[in-house]
Amino acid sequence: MGWKDIYQSKLVTAQEAVKAIRDGDKVVTGFGCGEPFGIERELINNYEKYHDVEIINMLTLGDSPWCREEMKGHFTLNCLFASPSNRKAISTGISEFTTSHFYEIPEVIKTYLRPRVSIVMVSPPDEHGYVSFGTTVDYTRGTAEYCEVVIAQVNKYMPRTFGNSIMHVRDFTYFVECDEKLPEVKGVEISDTEMKIGKYCASLINDGDCLQLGIGGIPNAVCAQLWDKKDLGIHSELVGDGVVDLLEAGIINNKKKQTNRYRTVLGAAFGSEKLNNYINNNPSVELHPIDYVNNPIEIAKNDNVVSINSCLQVDLLGQVVSDTVGLNQFSAVGGQVDFVRGATMSKGGRSIIAMPSTAKKGLISRIVPIITEGSAVTTPRNDVNFVVTEYGIAQLKGKSLKERAKALILISHPKFRPHLVIEYIKRFNEEPFSKHELREQFVGVKEQIEERRQQIREDLRKKLPGNDEKSTV
């Protein structure tokens, strides 16, 4: 049989395809921009037909219908990365959560979770009968190799990507044609705070460096500050729209890399049509499984790797919390430690933890004396090099505990510095700064406190019934 005949023999409806799933099965699905929603919907709509089926999934950009009350006894979600739609279900025990460094996830799924069924999204086959995993090769390419049943949603909107991202139609069990636009992670306007952070991060990047960026406001702000650089490279678990203009302009050309030279290497692409159109049929962009892209040994084969990751909290010792808020799972370890260690092992490499100095609209400091009780340390203090906020850069490698704490206090928000100074004195039994330095730390604090009081008064005035613009609190 030719590939076209093979493809047609395996082409079924979603309703027919999911009949291959049995009670008690473990089913791993694609995630992010490659989540096969068309097939998942068929399972959700007929949930009563299934019992004790475990769905293994990473970050979802949609809802998590597996977490609904009526799914109990039918489907259970086992997350590898918490999302806004399932954080509550994880914290209340409705859904499971499995933690792992990102580069280990393919092996964790294969050896420990052991799914029987893999559901993925792919592009239509090419003239040789090969489909592409498109935007999300990560762990999906691997599960499609060893699962007993492999069901693929064929979507014309899935871009065709190069690298280790293709598979022949003979290697699938069923195909379900379902064309729907991919979920998008659109860039939002970069805030002033993010732009300041991006500027500090960019000051640590040199011509010829190999970057890991991620997605979100800070990576986009970093990209906006790189137009005076040249010969940059990309080796990153994922990227967003922010890199496209730099690639098209040749700022990122990958010519200085030691591996995959002249190639942008990714595990996944999370962006809008702008990014999808750029990577589609583009031989200069390669997507590979995450056990290659995020393996610290592979990362370190490139010189001058600069990793940029964000976090939720940093304590005065330099411990980084990125995936939990107390006892609640917020996201996952992801590839942060993979790239922090890979960058550290790289000749001339640097790792950066970048974050706004505050959270909750300025009410909470991200730099704290002690991490929140119950939180898990994502990146140990021994691995951390640079920490960046909108107030500057703290370089921690080779620093004593006192020096680390001082450096972090200096990049904290000014209104929280007095508290951090007091906690420093409690811990080390000495003043961290001279009187002159201490006065500098308090500059502007009084004005900021009064500004916050005025804001609180205004908020209270609006909430009180019967108040008009002339009312006072």
Short mmCIF file of C-alpha atoms in Angstrom, two decimals:
data_model
loop_
_atom_site.label_atom_id
_atom_site.label_comp_id
_atom_site.label_asym_id
_atom_site.label_seq_id
_atom_site.Cartn_x
_atom_site.Cartn_y
_atom_site.Cartn_z
CA MET A 1 0.00 0.00 0.00
CA GLY A 2 1.14 3.53 -0.76
CA TRP A 3 1.08 6.11 2.00
CA LYS A 4 -2.18 7.62 0.73
CA ASP A 5 -3.91 4.25 1.01
CA ILE A 6 -2.45 3.72 4.48
CA TYR A 7 -3.67 7.16 5.56
CA GLN A 8 -7.18 6.57 4.20
CA SER A 9 -7.39 3.18 5.92
CA LYS A 10 -6.70 4.85 9.28
CA LEU A 11 -8.90 7.90 8.75
CA VAL A 12 -11.91 7.76 11.10
CA THR A 13 -14.23 10.07 12.98
CA ALA A 14 -13.37 11.23 16.48
CA GLN A 15 -16.23 9.10 17.78
CA GLU A 16 -14.73 5.99 16.21
CA ALA A 17 -11.17 6.80 17.28
CA VAL A 18 -11.89 7.19 20.99
CA LYS A 19 -13.51 3.74 21.09
CA ALA A 20 -9.93 2.46 21.32
CA ILE A 21 -9.73 3.91 24.85
CA ARG A 22 -10.63 1.42 27.56
CA ASP A 23 -11.68 1.77 31.16
CA GLY A 24 -8.61 2.13 33.38
CA ASP A 25 -6.41 3.45 30.57
CA LYS A 26 -3.79 6.14 30.93
CA VAL A 27 -4.00 8.62 28.08
CA VAL A 28 -1.30 11.23 27.37
CA THR A 29 -2.30 14.22 25.26
CA GLY A 30 -0.48 17.05 23.57
CA PHE A 31 -0.38 20.44 25.26
CA GLY A 32 -0.22 24.17 24.66
CA CYS A 33 -0.72 25.22 21.04
CA GLY A 34 -0.74 21.54 20.04
CA GLU A 35 -3.42 20.25 22.36
CA PRO A 36 -5.83 18.04 20.35
CA PHE A 37 -9.05 19.70 21.49
CA GLY A 38 -11.10 18.17 18.68
CA ILE A 39 -10.55 14.64 20.00
CA GLU A 40 -10.65 15.65 23.66
CA ARG A 41 -14.11 17.13 23.15
CA GLU A 42 -15.40 13.76 22.00
CA LEU A 43 -14.20 12.17 25.24
CA ILE A 44 -15.71 14.95 27.34
CA ASN A 45 -19.07 14.79 25.56
CA ASN A 46 -19.28 11.05 26.22
CA TYR A 47 -17.60 10.93 29.63
CA GLU A 48 -20.21 8.57 31.09
CA LYS A 49 -18.98 5.79 28.80
CA TYR A 50 -15.55 5.81 30.46
CA HIS A 51 -14.40 4.81 33.93
CA ASP A 52 -11.13 5.40 35.78
CA VAL A 53 -9.33 6.90 32.79
CA GLU A 54 -6.30 9.03 33.66
CA ILE A 55 -5.52 11.99 31.39
CA ILE A 56 -1.84 13.00 31.44
CA ASN A 57 -1.29 16.54 30.21
CA MET A 58 1.05 19.47 30.58
CA LEU A 59 0.20 23.17 30.29
CA THR A 60 -3.23 23.77 28.76
CA LEU A 61 -4.18 27.05 27.12
CA GLY A 62 -7.87 26.16 27.32
CA ASP A 63 -10.24 24.94 29.98
CA SER A 64 -9.69 21.79 32.03
CA PRO A 65 -13.03 20.00 31.68
CA TRP A 66 -11.47 16.89 33.23
CA CYS A 67 -11.70 18.72 36.57
CA ARG A 68 -15.48 19.10 36.58
CA GLU A 69 -17.45 17.47 39.36
CA GLU A 70 -19.32 15.15 37.00
CA MET A 71 -16.03 13.68 35.76
CA LYS A 72 -15.35 11.99 39.09
CA GLY A 73 -15.02 8.26 38.55
CA HIS A 74 -14.75 8.76 34.79
CA PHE A 75 -11.70 10.95 34.14
CA THR A 76 -8.89 12.11 36.40
CA LEU A 77 -6.38 14.72 35.30
CA ASN A 78 -2.70 14.21 36.09
CA CYS A 79 -0.97 17.52 35.41
CA LEU A 80 2.70 17.98 34.63
CA PHE A 81 2.29 21.78 34.66
CA ALA A 82 -0.47 23.62 36.52
CA SER A 83 -2.58 26.09 34.54
CA PRO A 84 -5.05 28.78 35.64
CA SER A 85 -7.94 26.45 34.76
CA ASN A 86 -6.79 23.57 36.98
CA ARG A 87 -4.84 25.11 39.87
CA LYS A 88 -7.85 24.98 42.16
CA ALA A 89 -8.55 21.35 41.25
CA ILE A 90 -4.96 20.44 42.12
CA SER A 91 -5.05 22.29 45.45
CA THR A 92 -8.32 20.59 46.44
CA GLY A 93 -7.15 17.12 45.40
CA ILE A 94 -9.55 16.73 42.48
CA SER A 95 -6.63 16.55 40.05
CA GLU A 96 -3.21 15.01 40.46
CA PHE A 97 0.10 16.79 39.91
CA THR A 98 3.40 15.14 38.98
CA THR A 99 6.55 17.21 39.35
CA SER A 100 9.68 16.82 37.26
CA HIS A 101 12.39 18.76 35.52
CA PHE A 102 11.21 19.34 31.97
CA TYR A 103 14.01 17.43 30.26
CA GLU A 104 13.11 14.33 32.28
CA ILE A 105 9.41 14.38 31.42
CA PRO A 106 9.61 12.10 28.35
CA GLU A 107 11.33 9.44 30.46
CA VAL A 108 8.99 10.01 33.41
CA ILE A 109 5.98 9.46 31.15
CA LYS A 110 7.45 6.38 29.50
CA THR A 111 8.94 4.65 32.54
CA TYR A 112 6.75 5.71 35.45
CA LEU A 113 3.36 6.89 34.15
CA ARG A 114 3.26 4.39 31.26
CA PRO A 115 0.27 5.52 29.17
CA ARG A 116 -1.30 3.07 26.72
CA VAL A 117 -2.82 5.77 24.51
CA SER A 118 -1.30 8.91 23.00
CA ILE A 119 -3.45 11.67 21.48
CA VAL A 120 -1.58 14.31 19.50
CA MET A 121 -2.11 17.04 16.92
CA VAL A 122 -0.23 17.00 13.61
CA SER A 123 -0.14 18.73 10.25
CA PRO A 124 -1.58 17.07 7.14
CA PRO A 125 0.84 14.58 5.50
CA ASP A 126 3.31 15.83 2.91
CA GLU A 127 3.94 14.28 -0.48
CA HIS A 128 6.03 11.56 1.16
CA GLY A 129 3.45 10.61 3.79
CA TYR A 130 5.05 12.38 6.75
CA VAL A 131 3.09 14.49 9.22
CA SER A 132 4.69 17.11 11.46
CA PHE A 133 4.14 17.68 15.17
CA GLY A 134 4.42 21.38 14.39
CA THR A 135 4.44 23.73 17.35
CA THR A 136 4.84 21.13 20.11
CA VAL A 137 7.35 18.33 19.68
CA ASP A 138 8.46 18.31 23.36
CA TYR A 139 7.22 14.96 24.78
CA THR A 140 4.49 14.20 22.21
CA ARG A 141 6.89 12.99 19.53
CA GLY A 142 8.21 10.37 21.94
CA THR A 143 4.88 9.09 23.23
CA ALA A 144 3.73 8.53 19.66
CA GLU A 145 6.63 6.10 19.24
CA TYR A 146 5.85 3.68 22.05
CA CYS A 147 2.18 3.94 23.04
CA GLU A 148 0.03 1.01 21.94
CA VAL A 149 -2.62 3.32 20.48
CA VAL A 150 -1.70 6.62 18.80
CA ILE A 151 -4.53 8.91 17.68
CA ALA A 152 -3.68 12.06 15.73
CA GLN A 153 -5.87 15.07 15.10
CA VAL A 154 -4.90 16.26 11.62
CA ASN A 155 -5.22 20.03 11.50
CA LYS A 156 -4.44 22.15 8.45
CA TYR A 157 -3.60 25.07 10.74
CA MET A 158 -0.72 23.18 12.38
CA PRO A 159 2.52 24.51 10.87
CA ARG A 160 4.99 22.04 9.37
CA THR A 161 8.27 22.26 11.24
CA PHE A 162 11.69 20.75 10.70
CA GLY A 163 14.06 18.99 13.10
CA ASN A 164 13.01 15.79 14.86
CA SER A 165 9.36 16.65 14.37
CA ILE A 166 8.02 14.30 11.70
CA MET A 167 6.53 10.81 11.64
CA HIS A 168 5.19 8.64 8.84
CA VAL A 169 1.48 7.89 8.60
CA ARG A 170 2.16 4.15 8.98
CA ASP A 171 3.20 4.73 12.61
CA PHE A 172 -0.21 5.98 13.78
CA THR A 173 -3.29 3.98 14.76
CA TYR A 174 -5.97 6.48 13.73
CA PHE A 175 -6.26 9.87 12.09
CA VAL A 176 -9.09 12.31 12.78
CA GLU A 177 -9.34 15.30 10.48
CA CYS A 178 -10.43 18.34 12.45
CA ASP A 179 -9.37 21.80 11.28
CA GLU A 180 -9.47 24.52 13.91
CA LYS A 181 -7.24 27.47 14.59
CA LEU A 182 -4.58 26.87 17.20
CA PRO A 183 -4.74 28.51 20.63
CA GLU A 184 -2.71 31.70 20.58
CA VAL A 185 -0.42 33.33 23.10
CA LYS A 186 -0.56 36.88 21.85
CA GLY A 187 1.92 39.47 22.98
CA VAL A 188 0.54 42.14 25.28
CA GLU A 189 1.78 45.67 25.77
CA ILE A 190 5.06 45.67 27.67
CA SER A 191 4.81 47.54 30.98
CA ASP A 192 7.34 50.13 32.11
CA THR A 193 8.50 47.73 34.82
CA GLU A 194 9.04 44.93 32.33
CA MET A 195 10.90 47.27 30.00
CA LYS A 196 13.28 48.27 32.79
CA ILE A 197 13.86 44.61 33.63
CA GLY A 198 14.42 43.85 29.95
CA LYS A 199 17.01 46.62 29.73
CA TYR A 200 18.98 45.23 32.68
CA CYS A 201 18.83 41.71 31.24
CA ALA A 202 19.96 42.95 27.82
CA SER A 203 22.98 44.59 29.47
CA LEU A 204 24.14 41.09 30.44
CA ILE A 205 23.86 39.82 26.85
CA ASN A 206 26.80 40.10 24.48
CA ASP A 207 27.15 39.72 20.73
CA GLY A 208 27.25 36.04 19.77
CA ASP A 209 25.46 34.77 22.89
CA CYS A 210 23.03 31.83 22.69
CA LEU A 211 19.72 32.66 24.38
CA GLN A 212 16.95 30.85 26.20
CA LEU A 213 14.03 33.24 26.59
CA GLY A 214 10.62 31.68 27.24
CA ILE A 215 7.37 33.59 26.78
CA GLY A 216 5.66 36.55 28.42
CA GLY A 217 6.21 40.22 29.11
CA ILE A 218 9.80 40.02 30.34
CA PRO A 219 11.12 37.89 27.42
CA ASN A 220 9.37 40.27 25.00
CA ALA A 221 10.91 43.23 26.83
CA VAL A 222 14.35 41.62 26.52
CA CYS A 223 13.81 41.10 22.79
CA ALA A 224 12.89 44.77 22.43
CA GLN A 225 16.30 45.73 23.85
CA LEU A 226 18.45 43.53 21.58
CA TRP A 227 18.47 45.59 18.39
CA ASP A 228 22.04 46.79 19.00
CA LYS A 229 23.32 43.19 19.30
CA LYS A 230 24.50 40.89 16.53
CA ASP A 231 25.02 37.20 15.79
CA LEU A 232 22.76 35.97 18.58
CA GLY A 233 21.55 32.37 18.77
CA ILE A 234 18.49 30.61 20.14
CA HIS A 235 18.38 27.25 21.94
CA SER A 236 15.21 27.41 24.02
CA GLU A 237 12.46 25.14 25.30
CA LEU A 238 9.92 27.58 23.88
CA VAL A 239 9.64 31.08 22.47
CA GLY A 240 6.90 33.55 21.62
CA ASP A 241 6.30 36.23 19.00
CA GLY A 242 9.07 38.43 20.41
CA VAL A 243 11.84 36.62 18.54
CA VAL A 244 10.31 36.81 15.05
CA ASP A 245 11.38 40.35 14.15
CA LEU A 246 14.91 39.70 15.45
CA LEU A 247 15.13 36.55 13.35
CA GLU A 248 13.88 38.27 10.23
CA ALA A 249 16.33 41.14 10.78
CA GLY A 250 19.28 38.76 11.22
CA ILE A 251 19.99 39.90 14.79
CA ILE A 252 19.41 36.27 15.69
CA ASN A 253 21.21 34.20 13.05
CA ASN A 254 22.68 31.34 15.12
CA LYS A 255 26.04 31.60 13.33
CA LYS A 256 28.09 31.53 16.57
CA LYS A 257 26.53 28.36 17.99
CA GLN A 258 28.58 25.21 18.45
CA THR A 259 25.63 22.84 17.87
CA ASN A 260 22.79 23.17 15.34
CA ARG A 261 24.67 26.06 13.80
CA TYR A 262 22.49 28.44 11.78
CA ARG A 263 19.41 26.77 13.29
CA THR A 264 16.97 28.09 15.90
CA VAL A 265 16.33 25.12 18.20
CA LEU A 266 13.05 24.84 20.14
CA GLY A 267 10.98 22.29 22.00
CA ALA A 268 7.75 24.22 21.45
CA ALA A 269 6.45 27.47 19.98
CA PHE A 270 3.81 29.44 21.92
CA GLY A 271 2.73 32.47 19.95
CA SER A 272 0.21 33.87 17.51
CA GLU A 273 -0.15 33.38 13.77
CA LYS A 274 2.90 35.61 13.41
CA LEU A 275 5.14 32.97 14.99
CA ASN A 276 3.31 30.03 13.41
CA ASN A 277 3.68 31.54 9.96
CA TYR A 278 7.38 32.12 10.54
CA ILE A 279 8.19 28.56 11.62
CA ASN A 280 5.99 26.94 8.95
CA ASN A 281 8.19 25.20 6.36
CA ASN A 282 11.18 27.21 7.62
CA PRO A 283 14.34 25.06 7.50
CA SER A 284 16.21 27.49 9.79
CA VAL A 285 13.92 26.55 12.71
CA GLU A 286 14.14 23.08 14.23
CA LEU A 287 11.86 21.59 16.87
CA HIS A 288 13.20 18.65 18.86
CA PRO A 289 12.00 16.51 21.78
CA ILE A 290 12.50 18.18 25.13
CA ASP A 291 14.90 15.52 26.45
CA TYR A 292 17.32 16.89 23.86
CA VAL A 293 16.50 20.61 23.94
CA ASN A 294 16.45 20.88 27.74
CA ASN A 295 19.16 18.41 28.59
CA PRO A 296 21.77 20.48 30.50
CA ILE A 297 24.58 18.57 28.82
CA GLU A 298 23.25 19.45 25.37
CA ILE A 299 22.62 23.06 26.38
CA ALA A 300 26.19 23.39 27.65
CA LYS A 301 27.66 22.27 24.31
CA ASN A 302 26.99 25.81 23.11
CA ASP A 303 29.27 28.55 24.43
CA ASN A 304 27.97 31.73 26.06
CA VAL A 305 24.49 30.44 26.84
CA VAL A 306 22.32 33.04 28.58
CA SER A 307 19.18 31.69 30.23
CA ILE A 308 16.43 34.07 31.33
CA ASN A 309 13.68 32.75 33.61
CA SER A 310 11.15 34.30 35.94
CA CYS A 311 10.00 33.43 39.45
CA LEU A 312 7.55 34.20 42.24
CA GLN A 313 9.91 34.69 45.19
CA VAL A 314 13.58 34.95 46.07
CA ASP A 315 14.75 34.87 49.67
CA LEU A 316 17.79 36.69 51.04
CA LEU A 317 19.92 33.57 50.61
CA GLY A 318 19.11 33.41 46.89
CA GLN A 319 16.68 30.49 46.97
CA VAL A 320 14.23 30.78 44.07
CA VAL A 321 10.55 29.79 44.23
CA SER A 322 8.91 29.66 40.81
CA ASP A 323 6.12 27.10 40.81
CA THR A 324 4.33 27.16 44.19
CA VAL A 325 2.59 29.69 46.40
CA GLY A 326 2.76 28.16 49.84
CA LEU A 327 1.15 24.74 49.60
CA ASN A 328 -0.63 25.57 46.34
CA GLN A 329 0.77 24.53 42.98
CA PHE A 330 0.98 27.58 40.68
CA SER A 331 2.79 26.23 37.60
CA ALA A 332 5.70 23.75 37.52
CA VAL A 333 9.47 23.58 37.63
CA GLY A 334 9.45 23.54 33.83
CA GLY A 335 12.83 24.07 32.24
CA GLN A 336 14.17 26.64 34.69
CA VAL A 337 16.66 24.37 36.44
CA ASP A 338 17.54 22.64 33.16
CA PHE A 339 18.69 25.92 31.65
CA VAL A 340 20.15 27.46 34.80
CA ARG A 341 22.45 24.45 35.07
CA GLY A 342 23.05 24.22 31.33
CA ALA A 343 24.02 27.90 31.19
CA THR A 344 26.28 27.50 34.22
CA MET A 345 28.03 24.54 32.57
CA SER A 346 28.38 26.44 29.27
CA LYS A 347 31.71 28.10 28.57
CA GLY A 348 31.07 31.79 29.27
CA GLY A 349 27.45 31.08 30.16
CA ARG A 350 25.21 33.13 32.46
CA SER A 351 21.85 32.42 34.09
CA ILE A 352 19.39 35.19 34.94
CA ILE A 353 16.33 35.09 37.20
CA ALA A 354 14.24 38.11 36.22
CA MET A 355 11.11 39.35 38.00
CA PRO A 356 9.22 42.48 39.05
CA SER A 357 10.20 43.47 42.58
CA THR A 358 6.59 43.22 43.80
CA ALA A 359 3.39 41.24 43.29
CA LYS A 360 -0.31 41.86 43.97
CA LYS A 361 -0.16 45.38 42.50
CA GLY A 362 2.75 46.37 44.70
CA LEU A 363 1.38 45.02 47.97
CA ILE A 364 3.84 42.12 48.30
CA SER A 365 7.60 42.00 47.90
CA ARG A 366 8.98 39.17 45.78
CA ILE A 367 12.28 39.46 47.64
CA VAL A 368 11.62 38.10 51.11
CA PRO A 369 13.60 37.22 54.25
CA ILE A 370 12.18 33.67 54.26
CA ILE A 371 10.18 31.96 51.54
CA THR A 372 6.48 31.44 52.21
CA GLU A 373 5.83 28.43 54.40
CA GLY A 374 4.99 25.38 52.35
CA SER A 375 6.59 26.68 49.15
CA ALA A 376 8.98 24.41 47.28
CA VAL A 377 12.38 25.70 46.26
CA THR A 378 12.60 25.54 42.47
CA THR A 379 16.19 26.61 41.92
CA PRO A 380 18.60 26.09 44.84
CA ARG A 381 20.70 29.02 45.98
CA ASN A 382 23.90 27.33 44.80
CA ASP A 383 22.66 27.42 41.19
CA VAL A 384 21.59 31.06 41.10
CA ASN A 385 23.83 33.64 39.43
CA PHE A 386 22.09 36.90 38.42
CA VAL A 387 18.79 38.15 39.85
CA VAL A 388 17.23 41.11 38.06
CA THR A 389 14.36 43.43 39.00
CA GLU A 390 13.38 46.86 37.71
CA TYR A 391 15.76 48.25 40.37
CA GLY A 392 18.90 46.60 39.12
CA ILE A 393 21.06 43.49 38.99
CA ALA A 394 22.19 41.34 41.92
CA GLN A 395 25.08 39.02 41.08
CA LEU A 396 25.13 36.17 43.61
CA LYS A 397 27.70 33.62 42.41
CA GLY A 398 30.73 33.59 44.69
CA LYS A 399 29.07 35.84 47.24
CA SER A 400 28.87 35.17 50.98
CA LEU A 401 25.46 34.94 52.66
CA LYS A 402 25.75 38.53 53.87
CA GLU A 403 26.83 39.79 50.46
CA ARG A 404 23.95 37.96 48.78
CA ALA A 405 21.43 39.47 51.17
CA LYS A 406 22.80 42.99 50.69
CA ALA A 407 22.75 42.67 46.90
CA LEU A 408 19.15 41.47 46.93
CA ILE A 409 18.00 44.22 49.31
CA LEU A 410 19.43 46.80 46.90
CA ILE A 411 17.22 45.55 44.02
CA SER A 412 14.07 45.15 46.12
CA HIS A 413 11.29 47.73 46.00
CA PRO A 414 12.26 50.76 48.14
CA LYS A 415 9.18 50.55 50.34
CA PHE A 416 10.12 47.00 51.42
CA ARG A 417 13.80 47.70 52.03
CA PRO A 418 13.37 48.85 55.65
CA HIS A 419 11.74 45.53 56.56
CA LEU A 420 14.43 43.56 54.73
CA VAL A 421 17.15 45.56 56.52
CA ILE A 422 15.57 44.75 59.89
CA GLU A 423 15.43 41.05 58.98
CA TYR A 424 19.05 41.19 57.86
CA ILE A 425 20.05 42.59 61.25
CA LYS A 426 18.08 39.84 63.03
CA ARG A 427 19.78 37.13 60.99
CA PHE A 428 23.37 38.40 60.91
CA ASN A 429 23.47 40.58 64.05
CA GLU A 430 24.97 43.54 62.23
CA GLU A 431 23.97 46.54 60.14
CA PRO A 432 24.04 45.80 56.41
CA PHE A 433 24.76 49.36 55.28
CA SER A 434 26.48 52.50 56.52
CA LYS A 435 24.30 55.38 57.73
CA HIS A 436 24.76 57.14 54.39
CA GLU A 437 23.85 53.97 52.45
CA LEU A 438 20.89 53.36 54.73
CA ARG A 439 19.51 56.84 54.13
CA GLU A 440 19.68 56.17 50.40
CA GLN A 441 17.55 53.03 50.87
CA PHE A 442 14.81 55.08 52.49
CA VAL A 443 14.69 57.76 49.79
CA GLY A 444 11.14 58.10 48.47
CA VAL A 445 9.64 55.61 50.95
CA LYS A 446 7.60 58.22 52.82
CA GLU A 447 6.11 59.55 49.58
CA GLN A 448 5.25 56.06 48.38
CA ILE A 449 3.52 55.19 51.64
CA GLU A 450 1.40 58.34 51.43
CA GLU A 451 0.57 57.57 47.78
CA ARG A 452 -0.61 54.11 48.80
CA ARG A 453 -2.73 55.57 51.62
CA GLN A 454 -4.44 57.89 49.16
CA GLN A 455 -5.17 54.95 46.88
CA ILE A 456 -6.70 52.99 49.77
CA ARG A 457 -8.87 55.98 50.72
CA GLU A 458 -10.06 56.28 47.12
CA ASP A 459 -10.88 52.56 46.93
CA LEU A 460 -12.84 52.73 50.18
CA ARG A 461 -14.74 55.80 49.03
CA LYS A 462 -15.89 54.03 45.89
CA LYS A 463 -17.08 51.00 47.85
CA LEU A 464 -19.11 52.93 50.44
CA PRO A 465 -22.80 53.31 49.42
CA GLY A 466 -24.13 56.79 48.73
CA ASN A 467 -20.72 58.41 48.28
CA ASP A 468 -20.07 60.81 45.45
CA GLU A 469 -16.93 62.45 44.21
CA LYS A 470 -17.01 65.01 47.05
CA SER A 471 -17.24 62.37 49.77
CA THR A 472 -14.26 61.82 52.06
CA VAL A 473 -13.09 58.85 54.08
#
